[in-house]
PDB file of C-alpha atoms in Angstrom:
ATOM      1  CA  ASP A   1     -12.474  11.736  12.510  1.00 84.00           C
ATOM      2  CA  SER A   2     -10.155   8.961  11.310  1.00 83.00           C
ATOM      3  CA  GLY A   3      -7.813  11.261   9.407  1.00 93.00           C
ATOM      4  CA  VAL A   4      -8.722   9.598   6.086  1.00 97.00           C
ATOM      5  CA  THR A   5     -10.466  11.940   3.666  1.00 97.00           C
ATOM      6  CA  GLN A   6     -12.591  11.078   0.649  1.00 98.00           C
ATOM      7  CA  THR A   7     -14.092  13.263  -2.052  1.00 97.00           C
ATOM      8  CA  PRO A   8     -16.702  13.757  -3.225  1.00 97.00           C
ATOM      9  CA  LYS A   9     -19.150  12.853  -0.488  1.00 97.00           C
ATOM     10  CA  HIS A  10     -21.974  12.227  -2.947  1.00 97.00           C
ATOM     11  CA  LEU A  11     -21.936  11.545  -6.664  1.00 97.00           C
ATOM     12  CA  ILE A  12     -24.931  11.150  -8.951  1.00 98.00           C
ATOM     13  CA  THR A  13     -24.362  10.118 -12.526  1.00 98.00           C
ATOM     14  CA  ALA A  14     -25.920   8.225 -15.416  1.00 98.00           C
ATOM     15  CA  THR A  15     -25.384   4.726 -16.760  1.00 98.00           C
ATOM     16  CA  GLY A  16     -22.450   4.432 -19.136  1.00 97.00           C
ATOM     17  CA  GLN A  17     -20.544   7.304 -17.536  1.00 98.00           C
ATOM     18  CA  ARG A  18     -17.148   7.323 -15.850  1.00 98.00           C
ATOM     19  CA  VAL A  19     -16.323   8.749 -12.405  1.00 98.00           C
ATOM     20  CA  THR A  20     -13.252   9.155 -10.230  1.00 98.00           C
ATOM     21  CA  LEU A  21     -13.293   8.840  -6.460  1.00 98.00           C
ATOM     22  CA  ARG A  22     -10.430  10.288  -4.454  1.00 98.00           C
ATOM     23  CA  CYS A  23      -8.883   9.266  -1.148  1.00 98.00           C
ATOM     24  CA  SER A  24      -6.161  10.784   1.014  1.00 98.00           C
ATOM     25  CA  PRO A  25      -4.778   8.437   3.648  1.00 97.00           C
ATOM     26  CA  ARG A  26      -3.814   9.369   7.195  1.00 95.00           C
ATOM     27  CA  SER A  27      -0.465  11.085   7.523  1.00 94.00           C
ATOM     28  CA  GLY A  28       2.229   8.413   7.623  1.00 90.00           C
ATOM     29  CA  ASP A  29       0.051   5.593   6.258  1.00 92.00           C
ATOM     30  CA  LEU A  30       1.512   3.879   3.199  1.00 91.00           C
ATOM     31  CA  SER A  31      -1.304   1.466   2.417  1.00 91.00           C
ATOM     32  CA  VAL A  32      -4.678   2.320   0.886  1.00 94.00           C
ATOM     33  CA  TYR A  33      -7.587  -0.110   0.550  1.00 94.00           C
ATOM     34  CA  TRP A  34     -10.812   0.377  -1.407  1.00 97.00           C
ATOM     35  CA  TYR A  35     -14.077  -1.262  -0.340  1.00 97.00           C
ATOM     36  CA  GLN A  36     -17.574  -1.279  -1.821  1.00 97.00           C
ATOM     37  CA  GLN A  37     -20.618  -1.465   0.456  1.00 97.00           C
ATOM     38  CA  SER A  38     -24.026  -2.352  -0.942  1.00 93.00           C
ATOM     39  CA  LEU A  39     -27.163  -3.780   0.619  1.00 85.00           C
ATOM     40  CA  ASP A  40     -26.980  -7.089  -1.248  1.00 83.00           C
ATOM     41  CA  GLN A  41     -23.200  -7.672  -1.272  1.00 83.00           C
ATOM     42  CA  GLY A  42     -22.225  -6.141   2.056  1.00 89.00           C
ATOM     43  CA  LEU A  43     -18.684  -4.779   2.516  1.00 94.00           C
ATOM     44  CA  GLN A  44     -16.392  -6.105  -0.198  1.00 95.00           C
ATOM     45  CA  PHE A  45     -12.666  -5.584  -0.641  1.00 94.00           C
ATOM     46  CA  LEU A  46     -11.784  -4.223  -4.076  1.00 96.00           C
ATOM     47  CA  ILE A  47      -8.079  -3.443  -4.217  1.00 95.00           C
ATOM     48  CA  GLN A  48      -5.053  -2.432  -2.137  1.00 92.00           C
ATOM     49  CA  TYR A  49      -2.062  -0.222  -2.902  1.00 93.00           C
ATOM     50  CA  TYR A  50       1.067   0.045  -0.843  1.00 91.00           C
ATOM     51  CA  ASN A  51       3.526   2.897  -1.387  1.00 92.00           C
ATOM     52  CA  GLY A  52       2.420   3.388  -4.969  1.00 94.00           C
ATOM     53  CA  GLU A  53       2.295  -0.263  -6.001  1.00 94.00           C
ATOM     54  CA  GLU A  54      -0.692  -2.549  -6.331  1.00 93.00           C
ATOM     55  CA  ARG A  55      -0.476  -5.062  -3.480  1.00 89.00           C
ATOM     56  CA  ALA A  56      -3.671  -7.133  -3.595  1.00 89.00           C
ATOM     57  CA  LYS A  57      -6.858  -7.496  -5.593  1.00 90.00           C
ATOM     58  CA  GLY A  58     -10.256  -8.527  -4.373  1.00 90.00           C
ATOM     59  CA  ASN A  59     -13.624  -8.530  -6.125  1.00 86.00           C
ATOM     60  CA  ILE A  60     -12.827  -5.638  -8.422  1.00 94.00           C
ATOM     61  CA  LEU A  61     -14.548  -5.531 -11.810  1.00 95.00           C
ATOM     62  CA  GLU A  62     -12.515  -5.007 -14.970  1.00 96.00           C
ATOM     63  CA  ARG A  63     -14.431  -1.758 -15.513  1.00 97.00           C
ATOM     64  CA  PHE A  64     -12.895  -0.447 -12.304  1.00 97.00           C
ATOM     65  CA  SER A  65      -9.264   0.600 -11.812  1.00 97.00           C
ATOM     66  CA  ALA A  66      -7.248   2.397  -9.194  1.00 98.00           C
ATOM     67  CA  GLN A  67      -3.870   3.974  -8.640  1.00 97.00           C
ATOM     68  CA  GLN A  68      -1.827   5.463  -5.838  1.00 98.00           C
ATOM     69  CA  PHE A  69       0.215   8.562  -6.533  1.00 97.00           C
ATOM     70  CA  PRO A  70       3.648   9.588  -5.209  1.00 96.00           C
ATOM     71  CA  ASP A  71       1.995  11.734  -2.531  1.00 95.00           C
ATOM     72  CA  LEU A  72       0.146   8.531  -1.489  1.00 96.00           C
ATOM     73  CA  HIS A  73      -3.358   9.722  -2.309  1.00 97.00           C
ATOM     74  CA  SER A  74      -5.362   7.213  -4.304  1.00 98.00           C
ATOM     75  CA  GLU A  75      -8.038   7.367  -6.962  1.00 98.00           C
ATOM     76  CA  LEU A  76     -10.634   4.754  -7.859  1.00 98.00           C
ATOM     77  CA  ASN A  77     -11.908   5.003 -11.433  1.00 98.00           C
ATOM     78  CA  LEU A  78     -15.268   3.473 -12.311  1.00 98.00           C
ATOM     79  CA  SER A  79     -16.234   3.307 -15.969  1.00 97.00           C
ATOM     80  CA  SER A  80     -19.193   2.156 -18.096  1.00 97.00           C
ATOM     81  CA  LEU A  81     -21.301   2.544 -14.985  1.00 98.00           C
ATOM     82  CA  GLU A  82     -24.307   0.319 -14.415  1.00 97.00           C
ATOM     83  CA  LEU A  83     -27.243   0.670 -12.027  1.00 96.00           C
ATOM     84  CA  GLY A  84     -25.747  -2.074  -9.870  1.00 95.00           C
ATOM     85  CA  ASP A  85     -22.633   0.010  -9.232  1.00 97.00           C
ATOM     86  CA  SER A  86     -24.657   2.280  -6.967  1.00 97.00           C
ATOM     87  CA  ALA A  87     -23.093   1.831  -3.553  1.00 97.00           C
ATOM     88  CA  LEU A  88     -21.049   3.400  -0.792  1.00 97.00           C
ATOM     89  CA  TYR A  89     -17.346   3.315  -1.602  1.00 98.00           C
ATOM     90  CA  PHE A  90     -14.944   3.411   1.314  1.00 98.00           C
ATOM     91  CA  CYS A  91     -11.259   4.011   1.368  1.00 97.00           C
ATOM     92  CA  ALA A  92      -9.176   2.815   4.315  1.00 95.00           C
ATOM     93  CA  SER A  93      -5.537   3.283   5.182  1.00 93.00           C
ATOM     94  CA  SER A  94      -2.980   1.603   7.401  1.00 89.00           C
ATOM     95  CA  VAL A  95       0.674   2.054   8.179  1.00 84.00           C
ATOM     96  CA  SER A  96       2.011  -1.162   6.712  1.00 76.00           C
ATOM     97  CA  GLY A  97       0.994  -3.379   3.853  1.00 66.00           C
ATOM     98  CA  GLN A  98      -0.170  -6.236   6.021  1.00 67.00           C
ATOM     99  CA  PRO A  99      -3.615  -5.834   7.597  1.00 60.00           C
ATOM    100  CA  SER A 100      -2.724  -8.379  10.258  1.00 62.00           C
ATOM    101  CA  HIS A 101      -0.181  -5.891  11.601  1.00 67.00           C
ATOM    102  CA  ASN A 102      -2.094  -2.686  11.603  1.00 72.00           C
ATOM    103  CA  GLU A 103      -5.573  -1.348  12.058  1.00 84.00           C
ATOM    104  CA  GLN A 104      -7.317  -0.067   8.959  1.00 90.00           C
ATOM    105  CA  PHE A 105      -8.811   3.402   9.370  1.00 92.00           C
ATOM    106  CA  PHE A 106     -11.839   4.067   7.188  1.00 96.00           C
ATOM    107  CA  GLY A 107     -12.735   7.298   5.475  1.00 97.00           C
ATOM    108  CA  PRO A 108     -16.286   8.768   5.466  1.00 97.00           C
ATOM    109  CA  GLY A 109     -17.113   7.155   2.118  1.00 97.00           C
ATOM    110  CA  THR A 110     -18.431   8.356  -1.239  1.00 98.00           C
ATOM    111  CA  ARG A 111     -22.038   7.529  -2.008  1.00 97.00           C
ATOM    112  CA  LEU A 112     -22.401   6.799  -5.716  1.00 98.00           C
ATOM    113  CA  THR A 113     -25.840   6.805  -7.302  1.00 97.00           C
ATOM    114  CA  VAL A 114     -26.141   5.648 -10.902  1.00 97.00           C
ATOM    115  CA  LEU A 115     -29.420   6.620 -12.583  1.00 96.00           C
TER     116      LEU A 115
ATOM    117  CA  GLY B   1     -10.568 -17.334  -0.923  1.00 81.00           C
ATOM    118  CA  GLU B   2     -11.729 -16.556   2.587  1.00 88.00           C
ATOM    119  CA  ASN B   3     -15.434 -16.777   3.489  1.00 93.00           C
ATOM    120  CA  VAL B   4     -16.839 -15.285   6.705  1.00 96.00           C
ATOM    121  CA  GLU B   5     -20.289 -16.189   8.028  1.00 97.00           C
ATOM    122  CA  GLN B   6     -21.884 -13.999  10.699  1.00 98.00           C
ATOM    123  CA  HIS B   7     -24.913 -14.696  12.944  1.00 97.00           C
ATOM    124  CA  PRO B   8     -27.425 -13.460  13.828  1.00 97.00           C
ATOM    125  CA  SER B   9     -28.323 -10.847  11.224  1.00 96.00           C
ATOM    126  CA  THR B  10     -30.446  -8.988  13.788  1.00 98.00           C
ATOM    127  CA  LEU B  11     -30.144  -9.077  17.576  1.00 98.00           C
ATOM    128  CA  SER B  12     -32.461  -7.289  19.981  1.00 98.00           C
ATOM    129  CA  VAL B  13     -31.542  -7.146  23.684  1.00 98.00           C
ATOM    130  CA  GLN B  14     -32.764  -5.263  26.721  1.00 98.00           C
ATOM    131  CA  GLU B  15     -30.584  -2.429  27.933  1.00 97.00           C
ATOM    132  CA  GLY B  16     -28.181  -3.778  30.534  1.00 97.00           C
ATOM    133  CA  ASP B  17     -28.212  -7.321  29.146  1.00 97.00           C
ATOM    134  CA  SER B  18     -25.354  -8.966  27.236  1.00 98.00           C
ATOM    135  CA  ALA B  19     -25.115  -9.435  23.482  1.00 98.00           C
ATOM    136  CA  VAL B  20     -23.123 -12.113  21.617  1.00 98.00           C
ATOM    137  CA  ILE B  21     -22.371 -12.143  17.907  1.00 98.00           C
ATOM    138  CA  LYS B  22     -20.708 -15.132  16.290  1.00 98.00           C
ATOM    139  CA  CYS B  23     -18.582 -15.545  13.158  1.00 98.00           C
ATOM    140  CA  THR B  24     -16.969 -18.473  11.388  1.00 98.00           C
ATOM    141  CA  TYR B  25     -14.241 -18.341   8.781  1.00 96.00           C
ATOM    142  CA  SER B  26     -13.021 -20.815   6.207  1.00 94.00           C
ATOM    143  CA  ASP B  27      -9.333 -20.122   5.600  1.00 91.00           C
ATOM    144  CA  SER B  28      -7.134 -21.717   8.261  1.00 90.00           C
ATOM    145  CA  ALA B  29      -4.329 -19.335   7.248  1.00 87.00           C
ATOM    146  CA  SER B  30      -6.297 -16.314   8.516  1.00 89.00           C
ATOM    147  CA  ASN B  31      -4.615 -14.800  11.531  1.00 87.00           C
ATOM    148  CA  TYR B  32      -6.218 -11.398  12.158  1.00 89.00           C
ATOM    149  CA  PHE B  33      -9.835 -10.884  13.196  1.00 93.00           C
ATOM    150  CA  PRO B  34     -11.134  -7.325  13.691  1.00 93.00           C
ATOM    151  CA  TRP B  35     -14.626  -6.221  14.669  1.00 97.00           C
ATOM    152  CA  TYR B  36     -16.072  -2.992  13.292  1.00 97.00           C
ATOM    153  CA  LYS B  37     -19.064  -0.960  14.447  1.00 97.00           C
ATOM    154  CA  GLN B  38     -20.958   1.069  11.875  1.00 97.00           C
ATOM    155  CA  GLU B  39     -23.636   3.595  12.753  1.00 95.00           C
ATOM    156  CA  LEU B  40     -26.167   4.611  10.136  1.00 91.00           C
ATOM    157  CA  GLY B  41     -24.547   6.629   7.390  1.00 88.00           C
ATOM    158  CA  LYS B  42     -21.150   6.569   9.075  1.00 93.00           C
ATOM    159  CA  ARG B  43     -17.828   4.876   8.474  1.00 96.00           C
ATOM    160  CA  PRO B  44     -16.935   1.475  10.012  1.00 96.00           C
ATOM    161  CA  GLN B  45     -14.872   1.948  13.165  1.00 95.00           C
ATOM    162  CA  LEU B  46     -12.669  -0.671  14.732  1.00 94.00           C
ATOM    163  CA  ILE B  47     -13.827  -1.588  18.224  1.00 96.00           C
ATOM    164  CA  ILE B  48     -11.604  -4.563  19.001  1.00 95.00           C
ATOM    165  CA  ASP B  49      -9.388  -7.046  17.212  1.00 93.00           C
ATOM    166  CA  ILE B  50      -7.661 -10.315  17.965  1.00 92.00           C
ATOM    167  CA  ARG B  51      -4.736 -12.136  16.460  1.00 88.00           C
ATOM    168  CA  SER B  52      -4.422 -15.881  16.074  1.00 82.00           C
ATOM    169  CA  ASN B  53      -1.853 -16.270  18.855  1.00 81.00           C
ATOM    170  CA  VAL B  54      -4.377 -15.034  21.427  1.00 81.00           C
ATOM    171  CA  GLY B  55      -7.567 -16.803  22.581  1.00 90.00           C
ATOM    172  CA  GLU B  56      -9.355 -13.912  24.238  1.00 94.00           C
ATOM    173  CA  LYS B  57      -9.081 -10.138  24.458  1.00 94.00           C
ATOM    174  CA  LYS B  58     -11.086  -7.707  26.546  1.00 96.00           C
ATOM    175  CA  ASP B  59     -11.572  -3.930  26.486  1.00 94.00           C
ATOM    176  CA  GLN B  60     -13.956  -2.639  29.137  1.00 96.00           C
ATOM    177  CA  ARG B  61     -17.434  -3.932  28.200  1.00 97.00           C
ATOM    178  CA  ILE B  62     -16.289  -5.575  24.977  1.00 98.00           C
ATOM    179  CA  ALA B  63     -14.531  -8.916  24.604  1.00 98.00           C
ATOM    180  CA  VAL B  64     -13.619 -11.156  21.695  1.00 97.00           C
ATOM    181  CA  THR B  65     -12.868 -14.869  21.813  1.00 97.00           C
ATOM    182  CA  LEU B  66     -11.163 -16.941  19.138  1.00 96.00           C
ATOM    183  CA  ASN B  67     -11.233 -20.716  18.631  1.00 95.00           C
ATOM    184  CA  LYS B  68      -8.738 -21.497  15.879  1.00 93.00           C
ATOM    185  CA  THR B  69      -9.486 -25.210  15.877  1.00 93.00           C
ATOM    186  CA  ALA B  70     -13.158 -24.624  15.208  1.00 94.00           C
ATOM    187  CA  LYS B  71     -12.461 -21.538  13.079  1.00 95.00           C
ATOM    188  CA  HIS B  72     -14.883 -19.293  14.882  1.00 95.00           C
ATOM    189  CA  PHE B  73     -14.713 -16.077  16.853  1.00 97.00           C
ATOM    190  CA  SER B  74     -17.264 -14.148  18.854  1.00 98.00           C
ATOM    191  CA  LEU B  75     -17.947 -10.629  20.084  1.00 98.00           C
ATOM    192  CA  HIS B  76     -19.353 -10.178  23.590  1.00 98.00           C
ATOM    193  CA  ILE B  77     -20.818  -6.897  24.778  1.00 98.00           C
ATOM    194  CA  THR B  78     -21.827  -6.708  28.431  1.00 97.00           C
ATOM    195  CA  GLU B  79     -24.072  -4.178  30.196  1.00 98.00           C
ATOM    196  CA  THR B  80     -25.408  -2.942  26.858  1.00 98.00           C
ATOM    197  CA  GLN B  81     -26.305   0.741  26.494  1.00 97.00           C
ATOM    198  CA  PRO B  82     -28.429   2.620  23.942  1.00 96.00           C
ATOM    199  CA  GLU B  83     -25.298   3.887  22.186  1.00 96.00           C
ATOM    200  CA  ASP B  84     -24.328   0.299  21.428  1.00 97.00           C
ATOM    201  CA  SER B  85     -27.136   0.177  18.852  1.00 97.00           C
ATOM    202  CA  ALA B  86     -25.440  -0.152  15.437  1.00 97.00           C
ATOM    203  CA  VAL B  87     -24.415  -2.678  12.816  1.00 97.00           C
ATOM    204  CA  TYR B  88     -21.443  -4.802  13.807  1.00 98.00           C
ATOM    205  CA  PHE B  89     -19.174  -6.503  11.275  1.00 97.00           C
ATOM    206  CA  CYS B  90     -16.638  -9.221  11.876  1.00 97.00           C
ATOM    207  CA  ALA B  91     -13.766  -9.659   9.446  1.00 96.00           C
ATOM    208  CA  ALA B  92     -10.848 -11.936   8.741  1.00 94.00           C
ATOM    209  CA  SER B  93      -7.535 -11.414   7.045  1.00 88.00           C
ATOM    210  CA  PRO B  94      -5.361 -14.239   5.755  1.00 75.00           C
ATOM    211  CA  GLY B  95      -1.772 -14.178   6.915  1.00 60.00           C
ATOM    212  CA  GLY B  96       1.342 -14.541   4.796  1.00 52.00           C
ATOM    213  CA  GLY B  97       1.036 -11.316   2.881  1.00 53.00           C
ATOM    214  CA  ALA B  98      -0.980  -8.211   2.262  1.00 58.00           C
ATOM    215  CA  ASP B  99      -4.663  -8.614   1.588  1.00 69.00           C
ATOM    216  CA  GLY B 100      -7.894  -6.854   2.204  1.00 86.00           C
ATOM    217  CA  LEU B 101     -10.351  -7.779   4.898  1.00 91.00           C
ATOM    218  CA  THR B 102     -13.146 -10.266   4.233  1.00 93.00           C
ATOM    219  CA  PHE B 103     -16.240  -9.112   6.098  1.00 95.00           C
ATOM    220  CA  GLY B 104     -19.260 -10.930   7.444  1.00 97.00           C
ATOM    221  CA  LYS B 105     -22.701  -9.674   6.383  1.00 96.00           C
ATOM    222  CA  GLY B 106     -23.198  -7.729   9.602  1.00 96.00           C
ATOM    223  CA  THR B 107     -25.403  -7.898  12.693  1.00 97.00           C
ATOM    224  CA  HIS B 108     -27.910  -5.152  13.445  1.00 97.00           C
ATOM    225  CA  LEU B 109     -27.831  -4.801  17.217  1.00 98.00           C
ATOM    226  CA  ILE B 110     -30.883  -3.119  18.742  1.00 98.00           C
ATOM    227  CA  ILE B 111     -30.827  -2.107  22.381  1.00 97.00           C
ATOM    228  CA  GLN B 112     -34.353  -1.940  23.828  1.00 95.00           C
ATOM    229  CA  PRO B 113     -34.839   0.624  26.635  1.00 91.00           C
TER     230      PRO B 113
END
């Protein structure tokens, strides 16, 4: 157990819908990263928040957004869902905002299926 | 942005033999190179990492080497065991500021009994 929690574990929804994925980082970690894992694209970095502020953006679609709250938990919002958004979504956390300084601990993931 | 290439995509070795997985990266500013192991249906877990000021790092049966000039790094697993069977990912992170990890496509390591 990494100490990072994610809910829900599984999510099944229809095209065009909107969902919210939730992540709670390890105690003491200020940075949260979101990754998408699919068979064709592999593990891709989406976005990073550090202490409530957006720190870096990766391959995140405009239909996707995220935020980090004062208690440091983070939510990833996916809207106008398409079949291709079906994937495993991981959250990771680290102590500092620079991944070169600290290990990223991954949560168990949320498996999203869009029908 | 950073691009990480990983080879081979599948590697089958006899139990007790060594396994080597190789990665190359494109951004010379990258300075942190972790390796993650992911078992089926599970989260990626860090097994070893190396920073650009170090050429080699070892942890029991696992070692990582880094050649900054050639922009490649490798994972070496000796005396492989059945529990080493998993997908292994290399990653790189550019220095100079916060950023997410850029991952290779993964290597499926199969340990044959």
